[in-house]
XYZ file of C-alpha atoms in Angstrom:
638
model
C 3.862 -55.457 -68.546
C 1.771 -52.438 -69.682
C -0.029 -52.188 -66.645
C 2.833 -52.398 -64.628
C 4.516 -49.092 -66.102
C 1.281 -47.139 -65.987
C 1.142 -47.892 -61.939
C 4.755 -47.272 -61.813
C 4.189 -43.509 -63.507
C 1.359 -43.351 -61.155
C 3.611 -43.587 -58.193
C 5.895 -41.400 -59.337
C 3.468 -38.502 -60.357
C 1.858 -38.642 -56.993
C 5.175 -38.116 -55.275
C 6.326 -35.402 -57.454
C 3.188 -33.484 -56.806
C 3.418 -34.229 -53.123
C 7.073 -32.450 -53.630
C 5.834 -29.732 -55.171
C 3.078 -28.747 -52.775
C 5.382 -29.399 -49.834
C 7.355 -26.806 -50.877
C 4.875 -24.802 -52.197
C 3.407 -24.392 -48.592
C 5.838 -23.147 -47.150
C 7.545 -25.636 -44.664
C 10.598 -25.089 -46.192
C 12.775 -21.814 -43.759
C 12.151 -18.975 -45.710
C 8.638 -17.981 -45.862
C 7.961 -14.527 -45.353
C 4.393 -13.605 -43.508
C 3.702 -10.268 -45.320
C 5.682 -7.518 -43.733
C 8.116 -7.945 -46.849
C 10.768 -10.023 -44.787
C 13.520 -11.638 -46.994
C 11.488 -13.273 -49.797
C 12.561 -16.221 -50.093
C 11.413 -19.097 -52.905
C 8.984 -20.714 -50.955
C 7.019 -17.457 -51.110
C 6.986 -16.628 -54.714
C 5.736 -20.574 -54.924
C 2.792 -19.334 -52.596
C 2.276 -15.779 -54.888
C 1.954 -17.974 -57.692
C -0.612 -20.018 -56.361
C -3.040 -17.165 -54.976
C -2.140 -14.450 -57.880
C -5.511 -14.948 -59.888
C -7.108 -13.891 -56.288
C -4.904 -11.207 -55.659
C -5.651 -9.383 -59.372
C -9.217 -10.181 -59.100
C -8.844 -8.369 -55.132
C -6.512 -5.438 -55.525
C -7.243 -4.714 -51.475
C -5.920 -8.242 -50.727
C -2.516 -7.059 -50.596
C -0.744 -6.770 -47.385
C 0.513 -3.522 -46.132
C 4.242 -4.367 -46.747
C 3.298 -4.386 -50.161
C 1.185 -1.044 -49.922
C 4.737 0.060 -48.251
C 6.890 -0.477 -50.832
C 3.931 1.185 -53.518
C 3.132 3.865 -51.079
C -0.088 3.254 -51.825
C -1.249 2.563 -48.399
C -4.230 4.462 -47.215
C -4.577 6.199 -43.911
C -7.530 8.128 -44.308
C -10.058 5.943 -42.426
C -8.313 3.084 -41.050
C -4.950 1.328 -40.376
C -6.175 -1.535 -39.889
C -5.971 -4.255 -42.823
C -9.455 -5.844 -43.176
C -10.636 -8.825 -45.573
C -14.174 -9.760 -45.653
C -15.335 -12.799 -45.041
C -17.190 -13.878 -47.880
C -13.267 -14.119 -49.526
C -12.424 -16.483 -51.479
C -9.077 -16.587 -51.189
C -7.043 -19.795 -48.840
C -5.776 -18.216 -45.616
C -2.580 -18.603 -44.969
C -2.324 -18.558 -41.614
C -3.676 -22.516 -42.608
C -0.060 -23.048 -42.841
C 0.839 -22.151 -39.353
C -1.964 -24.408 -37.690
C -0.011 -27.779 -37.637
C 1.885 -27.492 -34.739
C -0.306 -25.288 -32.481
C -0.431 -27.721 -30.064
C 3.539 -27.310 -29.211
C 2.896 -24.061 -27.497
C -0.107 -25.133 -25.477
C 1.931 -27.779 -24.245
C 4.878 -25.373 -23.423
C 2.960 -22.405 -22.132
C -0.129 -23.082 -20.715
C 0.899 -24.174 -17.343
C 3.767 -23.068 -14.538
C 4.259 -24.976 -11.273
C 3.938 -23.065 -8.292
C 7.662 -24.710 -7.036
C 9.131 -23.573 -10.578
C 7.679 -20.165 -10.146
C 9.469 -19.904 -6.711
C 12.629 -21.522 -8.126
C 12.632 -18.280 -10.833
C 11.618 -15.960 -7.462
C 14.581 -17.109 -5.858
C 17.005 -16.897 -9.063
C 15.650 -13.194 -9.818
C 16.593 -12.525 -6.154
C 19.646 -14.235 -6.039
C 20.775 -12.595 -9.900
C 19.836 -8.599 -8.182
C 22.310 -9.431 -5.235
C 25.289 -10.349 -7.373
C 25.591 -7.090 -9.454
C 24.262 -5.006 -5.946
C 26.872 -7.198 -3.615
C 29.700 -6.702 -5.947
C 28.747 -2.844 -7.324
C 28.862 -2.670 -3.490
C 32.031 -4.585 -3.064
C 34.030 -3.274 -5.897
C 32.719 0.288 -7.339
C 30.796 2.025 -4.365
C 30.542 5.287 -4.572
C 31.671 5.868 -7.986
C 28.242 5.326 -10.291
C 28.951 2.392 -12.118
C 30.331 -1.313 -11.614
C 32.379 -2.574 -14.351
C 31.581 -6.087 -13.922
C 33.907 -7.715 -16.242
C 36.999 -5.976 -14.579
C 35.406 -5.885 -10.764
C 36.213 -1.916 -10.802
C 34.061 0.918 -10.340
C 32.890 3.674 -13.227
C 32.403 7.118 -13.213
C 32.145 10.365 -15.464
C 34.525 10.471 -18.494
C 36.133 13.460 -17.431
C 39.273 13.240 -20.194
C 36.656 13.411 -22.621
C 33.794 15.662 -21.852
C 32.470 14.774 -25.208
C 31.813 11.186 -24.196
C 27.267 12.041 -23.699
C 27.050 7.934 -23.611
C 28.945 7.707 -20.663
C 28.444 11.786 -19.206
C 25.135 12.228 -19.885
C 24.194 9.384 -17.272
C 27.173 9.332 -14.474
C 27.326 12.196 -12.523
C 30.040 11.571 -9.660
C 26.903 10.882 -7.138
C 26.535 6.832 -6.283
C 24.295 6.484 -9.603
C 23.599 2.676 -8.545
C 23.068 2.654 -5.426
C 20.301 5.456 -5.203
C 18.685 3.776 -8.501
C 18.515 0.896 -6.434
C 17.114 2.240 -3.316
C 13.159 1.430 -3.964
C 14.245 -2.405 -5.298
C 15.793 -3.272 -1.771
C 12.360 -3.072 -0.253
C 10.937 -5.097 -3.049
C 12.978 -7.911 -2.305
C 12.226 -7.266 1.316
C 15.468 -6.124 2.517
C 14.578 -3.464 4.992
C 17.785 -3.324 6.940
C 19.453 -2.973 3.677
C 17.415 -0.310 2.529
C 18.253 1.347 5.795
C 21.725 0.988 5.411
C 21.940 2.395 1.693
C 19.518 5.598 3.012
C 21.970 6.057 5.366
C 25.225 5.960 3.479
C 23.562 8.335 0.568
C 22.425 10.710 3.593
C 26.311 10.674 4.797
C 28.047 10.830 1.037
C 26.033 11.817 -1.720
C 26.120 15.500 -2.466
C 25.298 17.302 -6.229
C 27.872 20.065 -5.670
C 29.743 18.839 -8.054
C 31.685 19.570 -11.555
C 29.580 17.494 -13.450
C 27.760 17.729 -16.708
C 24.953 15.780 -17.120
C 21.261 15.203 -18.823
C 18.357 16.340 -17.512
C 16.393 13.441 -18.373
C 18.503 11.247 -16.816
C 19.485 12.918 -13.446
C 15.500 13.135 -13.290
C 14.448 9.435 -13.791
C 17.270 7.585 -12.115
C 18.648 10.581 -9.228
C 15.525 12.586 -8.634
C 12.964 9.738 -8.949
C 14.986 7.776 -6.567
C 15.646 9.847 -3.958
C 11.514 10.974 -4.337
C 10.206 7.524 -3.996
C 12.593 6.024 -1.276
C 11.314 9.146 0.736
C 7.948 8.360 0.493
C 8.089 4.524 1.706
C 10.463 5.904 4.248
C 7.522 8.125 5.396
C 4.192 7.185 4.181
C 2.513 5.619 7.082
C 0.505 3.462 4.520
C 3.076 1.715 2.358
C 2.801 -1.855 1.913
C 6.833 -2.875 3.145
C 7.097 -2.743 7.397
C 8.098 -0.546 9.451
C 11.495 0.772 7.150
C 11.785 4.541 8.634
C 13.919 4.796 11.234
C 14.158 7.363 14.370
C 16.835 9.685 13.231
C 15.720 10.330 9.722
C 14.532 14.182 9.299
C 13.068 14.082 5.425
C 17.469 14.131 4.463
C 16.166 12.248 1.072
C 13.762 14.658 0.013
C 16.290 17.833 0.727
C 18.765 16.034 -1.477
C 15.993 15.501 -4.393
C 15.334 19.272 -3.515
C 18.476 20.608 -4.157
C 19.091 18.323 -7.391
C 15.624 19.597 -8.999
C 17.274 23.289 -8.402
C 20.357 22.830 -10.078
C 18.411 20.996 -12.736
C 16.276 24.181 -13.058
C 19.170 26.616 -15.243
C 17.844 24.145 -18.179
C 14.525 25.384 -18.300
C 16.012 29.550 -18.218
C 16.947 31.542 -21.211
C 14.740 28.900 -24.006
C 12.911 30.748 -26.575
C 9.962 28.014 -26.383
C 10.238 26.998 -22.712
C 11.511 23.551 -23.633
C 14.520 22.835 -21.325
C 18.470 22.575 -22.180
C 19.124 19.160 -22.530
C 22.457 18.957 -20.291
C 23.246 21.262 -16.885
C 26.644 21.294 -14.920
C 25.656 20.438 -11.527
C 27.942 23.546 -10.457
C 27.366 26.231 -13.180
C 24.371 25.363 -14.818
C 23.935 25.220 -18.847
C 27.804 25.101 -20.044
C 28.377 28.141 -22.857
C 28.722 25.610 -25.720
C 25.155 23.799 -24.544
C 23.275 22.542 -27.784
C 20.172 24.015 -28.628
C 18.332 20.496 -29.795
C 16.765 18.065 -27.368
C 14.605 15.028 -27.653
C 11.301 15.051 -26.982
C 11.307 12.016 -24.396
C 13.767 14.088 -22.645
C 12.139 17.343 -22.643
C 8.967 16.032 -21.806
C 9.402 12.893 -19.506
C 10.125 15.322 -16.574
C 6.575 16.299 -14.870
C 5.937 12.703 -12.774
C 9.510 13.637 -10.592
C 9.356 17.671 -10.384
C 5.183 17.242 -10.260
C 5.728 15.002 -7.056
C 8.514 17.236 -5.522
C 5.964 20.201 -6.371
C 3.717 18.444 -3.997
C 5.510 17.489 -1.241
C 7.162 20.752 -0.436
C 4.450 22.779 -1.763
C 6.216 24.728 -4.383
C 4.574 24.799 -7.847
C 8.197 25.796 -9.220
C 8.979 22.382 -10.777
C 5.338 21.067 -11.718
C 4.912 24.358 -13.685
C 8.283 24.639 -15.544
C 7.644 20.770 -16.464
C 4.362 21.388 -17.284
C 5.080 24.234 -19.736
C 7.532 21.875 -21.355
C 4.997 19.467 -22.189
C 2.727 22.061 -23.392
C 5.182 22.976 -25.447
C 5.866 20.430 -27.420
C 2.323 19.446 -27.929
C 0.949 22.993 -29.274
C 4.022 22.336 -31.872
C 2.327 18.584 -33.058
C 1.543 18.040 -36.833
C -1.698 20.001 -37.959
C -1.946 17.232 -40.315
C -1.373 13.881 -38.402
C -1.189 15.006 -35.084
C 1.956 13.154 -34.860
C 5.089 14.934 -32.635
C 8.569 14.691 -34.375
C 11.861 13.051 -31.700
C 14.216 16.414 -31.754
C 13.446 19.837 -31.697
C 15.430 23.040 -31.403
C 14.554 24.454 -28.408
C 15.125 28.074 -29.194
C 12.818 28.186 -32.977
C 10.801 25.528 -32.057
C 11.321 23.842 -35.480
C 11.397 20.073 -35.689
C 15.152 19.061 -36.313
C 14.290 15.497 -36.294
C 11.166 14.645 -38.096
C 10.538 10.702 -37.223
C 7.567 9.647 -35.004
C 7.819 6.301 -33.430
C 7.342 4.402 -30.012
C 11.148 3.999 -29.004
C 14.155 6.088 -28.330
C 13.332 10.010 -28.052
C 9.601 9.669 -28.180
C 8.778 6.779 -25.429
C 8.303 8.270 -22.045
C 6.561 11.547 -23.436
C 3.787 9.187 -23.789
C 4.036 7.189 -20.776
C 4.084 10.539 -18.623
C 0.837 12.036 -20.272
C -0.913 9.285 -19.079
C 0.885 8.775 -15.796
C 0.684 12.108 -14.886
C -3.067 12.058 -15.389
C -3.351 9.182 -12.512
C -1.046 10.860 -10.209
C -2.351 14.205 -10.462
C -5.684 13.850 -11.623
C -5.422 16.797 -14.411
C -7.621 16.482 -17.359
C -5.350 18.270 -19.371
C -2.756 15.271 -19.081
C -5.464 12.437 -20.121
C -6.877 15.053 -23.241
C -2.893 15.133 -24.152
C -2.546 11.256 -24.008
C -6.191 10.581 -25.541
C -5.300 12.738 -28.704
C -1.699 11.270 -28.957
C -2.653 7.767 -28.867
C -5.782 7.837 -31.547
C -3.339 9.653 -33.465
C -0.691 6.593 -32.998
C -3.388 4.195 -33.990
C -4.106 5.932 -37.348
C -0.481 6.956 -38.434
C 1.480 4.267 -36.785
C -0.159 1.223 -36.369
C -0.085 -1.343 -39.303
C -1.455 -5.090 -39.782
C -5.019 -6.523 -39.137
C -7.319 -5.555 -37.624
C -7.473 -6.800 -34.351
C -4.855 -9.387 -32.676
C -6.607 -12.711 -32.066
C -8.478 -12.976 -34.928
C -9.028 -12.234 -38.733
C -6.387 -12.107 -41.990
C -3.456 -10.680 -42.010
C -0.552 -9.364 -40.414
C -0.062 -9.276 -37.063
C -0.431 -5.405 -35.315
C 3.019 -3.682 -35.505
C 3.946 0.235 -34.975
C 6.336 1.581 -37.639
C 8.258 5.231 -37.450
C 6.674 7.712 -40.195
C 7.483 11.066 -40.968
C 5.498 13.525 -38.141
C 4.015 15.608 -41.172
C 3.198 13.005 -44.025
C 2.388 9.768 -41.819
C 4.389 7.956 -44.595
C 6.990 5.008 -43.575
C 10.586 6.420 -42.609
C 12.415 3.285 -42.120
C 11.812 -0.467 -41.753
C 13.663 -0.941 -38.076
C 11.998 -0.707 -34.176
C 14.249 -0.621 -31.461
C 14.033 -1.842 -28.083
C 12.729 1.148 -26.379
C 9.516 0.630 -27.930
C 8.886 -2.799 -25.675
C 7.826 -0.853 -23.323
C 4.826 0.090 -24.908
C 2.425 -3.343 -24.344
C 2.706 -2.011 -20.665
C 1.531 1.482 -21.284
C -1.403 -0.556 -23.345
C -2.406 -2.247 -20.267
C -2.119 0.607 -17.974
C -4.594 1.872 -20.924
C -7.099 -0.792 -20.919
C -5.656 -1.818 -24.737
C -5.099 -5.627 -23.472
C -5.905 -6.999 -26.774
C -2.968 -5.096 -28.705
C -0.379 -4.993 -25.732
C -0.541 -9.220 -26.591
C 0.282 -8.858 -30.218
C 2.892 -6.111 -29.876
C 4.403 -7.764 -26.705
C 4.698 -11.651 -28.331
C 6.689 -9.320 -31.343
C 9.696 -8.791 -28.931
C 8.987 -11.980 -27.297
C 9.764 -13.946 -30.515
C 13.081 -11.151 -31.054
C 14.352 -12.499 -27.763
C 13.673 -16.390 -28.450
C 15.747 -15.889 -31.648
C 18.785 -13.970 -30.233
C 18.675 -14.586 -26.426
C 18.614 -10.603 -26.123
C 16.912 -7.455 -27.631
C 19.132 -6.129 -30.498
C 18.993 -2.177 -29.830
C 17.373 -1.974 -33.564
C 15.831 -4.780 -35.254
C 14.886 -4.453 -38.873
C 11.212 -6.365 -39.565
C 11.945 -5.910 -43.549
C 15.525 -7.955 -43.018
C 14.419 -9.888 -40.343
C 17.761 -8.864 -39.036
C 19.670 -6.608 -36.355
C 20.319 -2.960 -37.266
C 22.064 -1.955 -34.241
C 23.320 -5.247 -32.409
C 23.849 -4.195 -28.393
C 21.789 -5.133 -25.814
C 22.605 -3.073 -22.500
C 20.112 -5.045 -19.986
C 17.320 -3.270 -20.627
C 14.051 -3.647 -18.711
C 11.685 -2.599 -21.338
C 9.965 -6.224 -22.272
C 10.755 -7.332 -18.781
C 8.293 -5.098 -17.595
C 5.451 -5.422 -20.161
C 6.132 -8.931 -19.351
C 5.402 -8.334 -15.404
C 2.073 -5.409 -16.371
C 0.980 -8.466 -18.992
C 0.712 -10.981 -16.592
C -0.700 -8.642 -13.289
C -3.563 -7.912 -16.135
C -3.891 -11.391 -17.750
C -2.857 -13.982 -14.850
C -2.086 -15.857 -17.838
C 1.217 -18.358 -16.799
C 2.303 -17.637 -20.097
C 4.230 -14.392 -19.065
C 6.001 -16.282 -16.375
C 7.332 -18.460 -19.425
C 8.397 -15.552 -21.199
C 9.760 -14.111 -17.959
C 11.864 -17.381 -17.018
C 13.249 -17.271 -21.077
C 14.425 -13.889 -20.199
C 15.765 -14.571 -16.725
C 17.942 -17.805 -17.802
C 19.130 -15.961 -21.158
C 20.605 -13.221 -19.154
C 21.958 -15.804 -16.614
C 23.053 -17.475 -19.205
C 24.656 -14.536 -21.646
C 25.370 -11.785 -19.200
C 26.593 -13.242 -16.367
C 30.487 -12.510 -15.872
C 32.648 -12.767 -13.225
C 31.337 -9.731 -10.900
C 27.881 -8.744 -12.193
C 26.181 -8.725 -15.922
C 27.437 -7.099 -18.481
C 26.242 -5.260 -21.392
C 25.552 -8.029 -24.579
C 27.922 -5.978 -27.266
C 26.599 -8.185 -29.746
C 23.260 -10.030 -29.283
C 24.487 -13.210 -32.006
C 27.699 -14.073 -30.761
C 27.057 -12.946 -27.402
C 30.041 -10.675 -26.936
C 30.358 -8.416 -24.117
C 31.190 -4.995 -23.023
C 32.780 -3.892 -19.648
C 29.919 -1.795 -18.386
C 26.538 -2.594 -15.921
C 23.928 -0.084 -15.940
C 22.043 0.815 -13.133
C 18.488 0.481 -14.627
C 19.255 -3.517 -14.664
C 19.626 -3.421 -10.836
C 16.300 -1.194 -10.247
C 14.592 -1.979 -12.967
C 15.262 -5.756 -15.217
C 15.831 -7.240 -11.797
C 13.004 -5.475 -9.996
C 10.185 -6.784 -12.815
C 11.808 -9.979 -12.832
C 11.215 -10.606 -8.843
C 8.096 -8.949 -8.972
C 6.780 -10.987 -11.638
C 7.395 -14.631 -10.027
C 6.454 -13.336 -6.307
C 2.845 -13.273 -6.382
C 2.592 -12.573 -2.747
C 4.676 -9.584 -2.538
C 3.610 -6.471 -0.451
C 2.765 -4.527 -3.265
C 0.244 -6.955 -4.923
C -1.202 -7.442 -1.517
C -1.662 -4.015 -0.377
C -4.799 -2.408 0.026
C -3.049 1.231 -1.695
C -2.165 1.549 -5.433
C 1.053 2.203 -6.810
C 2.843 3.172 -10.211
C 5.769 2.632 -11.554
C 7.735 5.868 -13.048
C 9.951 4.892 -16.264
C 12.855 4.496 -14.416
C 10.633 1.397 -11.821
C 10.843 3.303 -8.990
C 7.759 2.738 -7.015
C 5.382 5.866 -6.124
C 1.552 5.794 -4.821
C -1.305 6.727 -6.230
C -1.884 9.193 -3.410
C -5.350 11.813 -3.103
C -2.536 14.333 -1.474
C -0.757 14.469 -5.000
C -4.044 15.267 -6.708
C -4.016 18.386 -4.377
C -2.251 21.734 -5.197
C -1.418 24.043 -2.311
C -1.023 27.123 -4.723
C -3.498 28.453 -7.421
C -2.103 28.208 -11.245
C 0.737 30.718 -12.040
C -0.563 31.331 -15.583
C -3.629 30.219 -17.998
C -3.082 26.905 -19.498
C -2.460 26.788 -23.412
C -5.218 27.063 -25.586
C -3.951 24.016 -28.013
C -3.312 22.040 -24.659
C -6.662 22.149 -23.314
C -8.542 22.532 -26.141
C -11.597 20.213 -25.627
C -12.016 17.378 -28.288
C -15.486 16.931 -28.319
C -15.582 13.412 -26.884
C -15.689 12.450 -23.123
C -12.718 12.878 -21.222
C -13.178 10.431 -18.722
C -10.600 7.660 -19.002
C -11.696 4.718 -20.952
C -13.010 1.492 -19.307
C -11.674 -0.586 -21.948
C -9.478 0.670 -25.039
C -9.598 3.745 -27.304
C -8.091 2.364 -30.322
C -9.722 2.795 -33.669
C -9.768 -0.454 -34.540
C -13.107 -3.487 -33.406
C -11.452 -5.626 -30.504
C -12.278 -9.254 -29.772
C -15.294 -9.623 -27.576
C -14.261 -9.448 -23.611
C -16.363 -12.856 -23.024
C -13.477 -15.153 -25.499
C -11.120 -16.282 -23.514
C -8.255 -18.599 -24.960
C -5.677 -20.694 -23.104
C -3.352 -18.524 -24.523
C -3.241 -14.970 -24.591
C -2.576 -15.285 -28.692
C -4.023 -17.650 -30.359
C -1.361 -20.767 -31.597
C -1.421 -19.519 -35.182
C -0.898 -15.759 -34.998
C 1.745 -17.153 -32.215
C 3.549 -19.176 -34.919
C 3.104 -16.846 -37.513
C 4.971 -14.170 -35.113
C 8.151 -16.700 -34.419
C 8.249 -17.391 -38.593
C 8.150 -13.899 -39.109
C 11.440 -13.020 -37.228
C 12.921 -16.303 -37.671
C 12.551 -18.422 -34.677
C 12.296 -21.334 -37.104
């Protein structure tokens, strides 16, 4: 009987072990993957097990752990590296056992599904635009929940969230104008041209933001001119006999009674908010973002060139300038709001999302449109100084230890961590990666919100990577991922982007959809809703959305190249915008032009600091199945 116990304890040891490693690696639901997510007992099992490494290696920890130290260094590279020769397990071993799952799921997308999602993008664009038109026309706004229309708050002039953006001038339907001729509808466009030409003027008693009269008003009216006009555009025949340029006189007169904001500034860095009537109102604020401040040269640089009058390139212009000539000595890093009269950084954060986005976008957009060097020296400078300061994790995206690539908000002077949240804002920067040639970190960054949105159905306005939580829990329909998404997949081909653009497109069906348009998510967990549409979903969220399922549309067939601005409305890359019918009013800065002592010829590939993957590896997926799962644990997906 002896023998029998001893096999008996046998058994028994061998399953308690098999217990204990179980949950030692980490397949129970709260393992954190380094960036010091909720730590969770799973975790501490796996510390345990690889501490003698880790005291032996002092460099092996990860950089949430360097965070919470403030040890981390920044002095020659962000980029976490681990030789090879380690001896320590990787961990990413743990996140290999189901890697087949997503090639399964994402590696293929039938050509009649991807004209199903065409047709659903299309048919989601004409609700809110049928019933805006139906219900709200020509206030600004459709209220879809209520089926009324929205304009400015004017019992309470304090109200920016609603003021700052509705201006008593048909905000939808010129936002819209450019996204009617996406989806093809030329005697629609022709219609809506018409009824802004007959209704729409700016004389009004309105207070409103600079920024945001620019990207959604001025941008609008710019573009739909040109494919109106521009014998070379991609759509038809869409002018029609009796128009005499009425589009571009209205974007004209708008851009003048924007102009007050740039007068009387110690710095030349605009007002943020004008009355359409009376220009900057006596009890105007004297701090601004720098987004808004700077985001303005793409629309007034266009105008500049169309009529010929350098007026609104050069008072943009000197805004960007400057901003930039008041950058960190140190880090080279801008702060997000600055008083325009000292020029002394009121808000000291540098990140990727709100206040700091399109300042970026513009340097480098502004460089294709226009051609100016000093616009690509700008963007070169600011982005090698976002891969030092900003960027944390490993080294490069599809390969290698570590965490995967994420950009944090620091302190403008220091470079030292501010606050553990990104907001949605910053999704939009995987596209201005590809319009860089940075494919390989656009993938890593980009999956990030991808695996945000497969948790919640929605982009939380703030999500907190320390928490793995929501700071700020709205989602208003923004287009930010959606069009990373759409730039991911014109770059990659890869089908799967048109996954992660049919996840977006059924969540929104599926979460926003109410009983006269889509409404704003008021909280992204229990799907609450708020009584308000924006007009960047109709030009914008839907626009990406159609464009990326339609591969034969106009503009990816046409022979021309065309942009986007940062409000989606459609502009060419045109040699007669690279030309200036007037000579420069006054020298350029010295701190804006100052050479850098590398080439300034736009980069074939990417400029980051950091080794990439070779171009010659290709992968089924864009990211690999392990960093892919190691993304989803990290927020929670599972």
């Amino acid at each position: 009987m002896q023998w029998r116990s001893i096999v008996v304890g046998l058994v028994v040891l061998r399953l308690s072990v098999s217990w204990v490693l179980w949950l030692a690696f980490g397949l129970g639901p709260e393992i954190s993957s380094g960036f010091n997510f909720h730590l969770g007992f799973n975790l501490h099992k796996l510390d345990l097990l690889f501490r003698e490494e880790k005291e032996a290696d002092p460099s092996a920890a990860s950089w949430s752990q360097r965070i919470q130290d403030h040890r981390y260094d920044e002095t020659a590279t962000t980029c976490a590296k681990i030789g090879e020769d380690s001896p320590r397990r990787s961990y990413l071993n743990l996140f290999d056992g189901n890697k087949d799952e997503y090639v399964r799921r994402y590696t293929s997308f039938p050509d009649t599904l991807r004209v199903k999602m065409k047709d659903m993008a299309k048919e989601m664009f004409y609700f809110g635009y049928e019933n805006y038109m139906k219900y709200a026309f020509p206030e600004d706004e459709l209220n879809p929940i209520d089926c009324e229309g929205r304009g400015p708050d004017v019992l309470n002039p304090s109200n920016i969230n609603i003021n700052d953006v509705l201006g008593n001038y048909s905000l939808t339907l010129i936002d819209t104008l450019d996204t009617l001729l996406v989806l093809g509808n030329v005697s629609e466009f022709q219609r809506a041209v018409k009824l802004v030409i007959d209704t729409v003027s700016f004389d009004k008693d309105s207070t409103v933001q600079v920024f945001e009269a620019n990207i959604r008003i001025l941008g609008s009216l710019i573009s739909a001119h040109i494919l109106l006009t521009d014998p070379k555009h991609p759509f038809g025949e869409v002018g029609f006999r009796d128009y005499d340029n009425e589009l571009l006189h209205l974007a004209h007169d708008l851009a003048v009674r924007l102009l007050p904001a740039f007068e009387n500034t110690s710095t030349g860095i605009p007002y943020p908010r004008v009355n359409l009537k009376t220009g900057v109102p006596q009890d105007g604020v004297n701090e601004t973002c720098t987004a808004g401040a700077g985001s303005l040269l793409v629309e007034f640089g266009i105008l500049s060139r169309l009529i010929g009058d350098s007026t609104f390139e050069w008072v943009a212009r000197r805004a960007v300038r400057a901003l930039w000539n008041l950058r960190s000595n140190e880090t080279g890093l801008l702060g997000n709001v600055i008083n325009i009269q000292t020029g002394q950084w009121v808000g000291k954060q540098s990140g990727l999302g709100a206040g700091m986005d399109s300042f970026y976008e513009y340097l480098l957009k502004s460089y294709i449109l226009f051609g100016e060097k000093e616009d690509y020296r700008m963007f070169k400078a600011a982005y090698e100084s976002i891969q030092n300061h900003l960027r944390r994790g490993r080294e490069s995206c599809n390969e290698g230890e570590g965490d995967p690539p994420l950009y944090v908000n620091v302190n403008m002077f220091s470079g030292e961590i501010m606050n553990t949240w990104i907001d949605s804002l910053q999704a939009f920067f995987p596209g201005l990666q590809v319009l860089n040639g940075d494919i390989d970190d656009a993938i890593c960054l980009h999956a990030f919100y991808y695996a945000i949105w497969k948790r919640f159905g929605a982009l939380p306005e703030r999500y907190n990577w320390q928490l793995k939580a929501p700071d700020v829990l709205f989602y208003p329909l923004r287009p930010e991922l959606v069009e990373s998404t759409y730039l991911l997949y014109q770059a990659t081909k890869n089908p799967f982007y048109l996954h992660v653009g049919m996840d977006i497109l059924q969540s929104l069906e599926k979460n926003a959809k109410v009983r006269c348009g889509y409404a704003t998510l008021h909280h992204v967990v229990d799907k609450s809703k708020e009584d308000r549409m924006e007009s960047f979903f109709l030009s914008e969220t839907c626009k990406y959305l159609y464009l990326l399922f339609d591969e034969d549309n106009p503009l990816h067939k046409s022979d021309n190249k065309y942009i986007f601005t940062t409000e989606g409305h459609v502009v060419p890359i045109d040699k007669r915008f690279r030309e200036k019918q007037w000579n420069d009013l006054s020298p350029c800065e010295e701190g804006a032009l100052a050479e850098t002592g590398t080439s300034n010829q736009p980069p074939l590939s990417n400029i980051s600091n950091c080794n990439r993957i070779p171009e010659e590896r290709r992968y089924a997926l864009p990211l690999k199945s392990v960093y892919m799962r190691q993304i989803d644990h990290m927020v929670g997906v599972f």
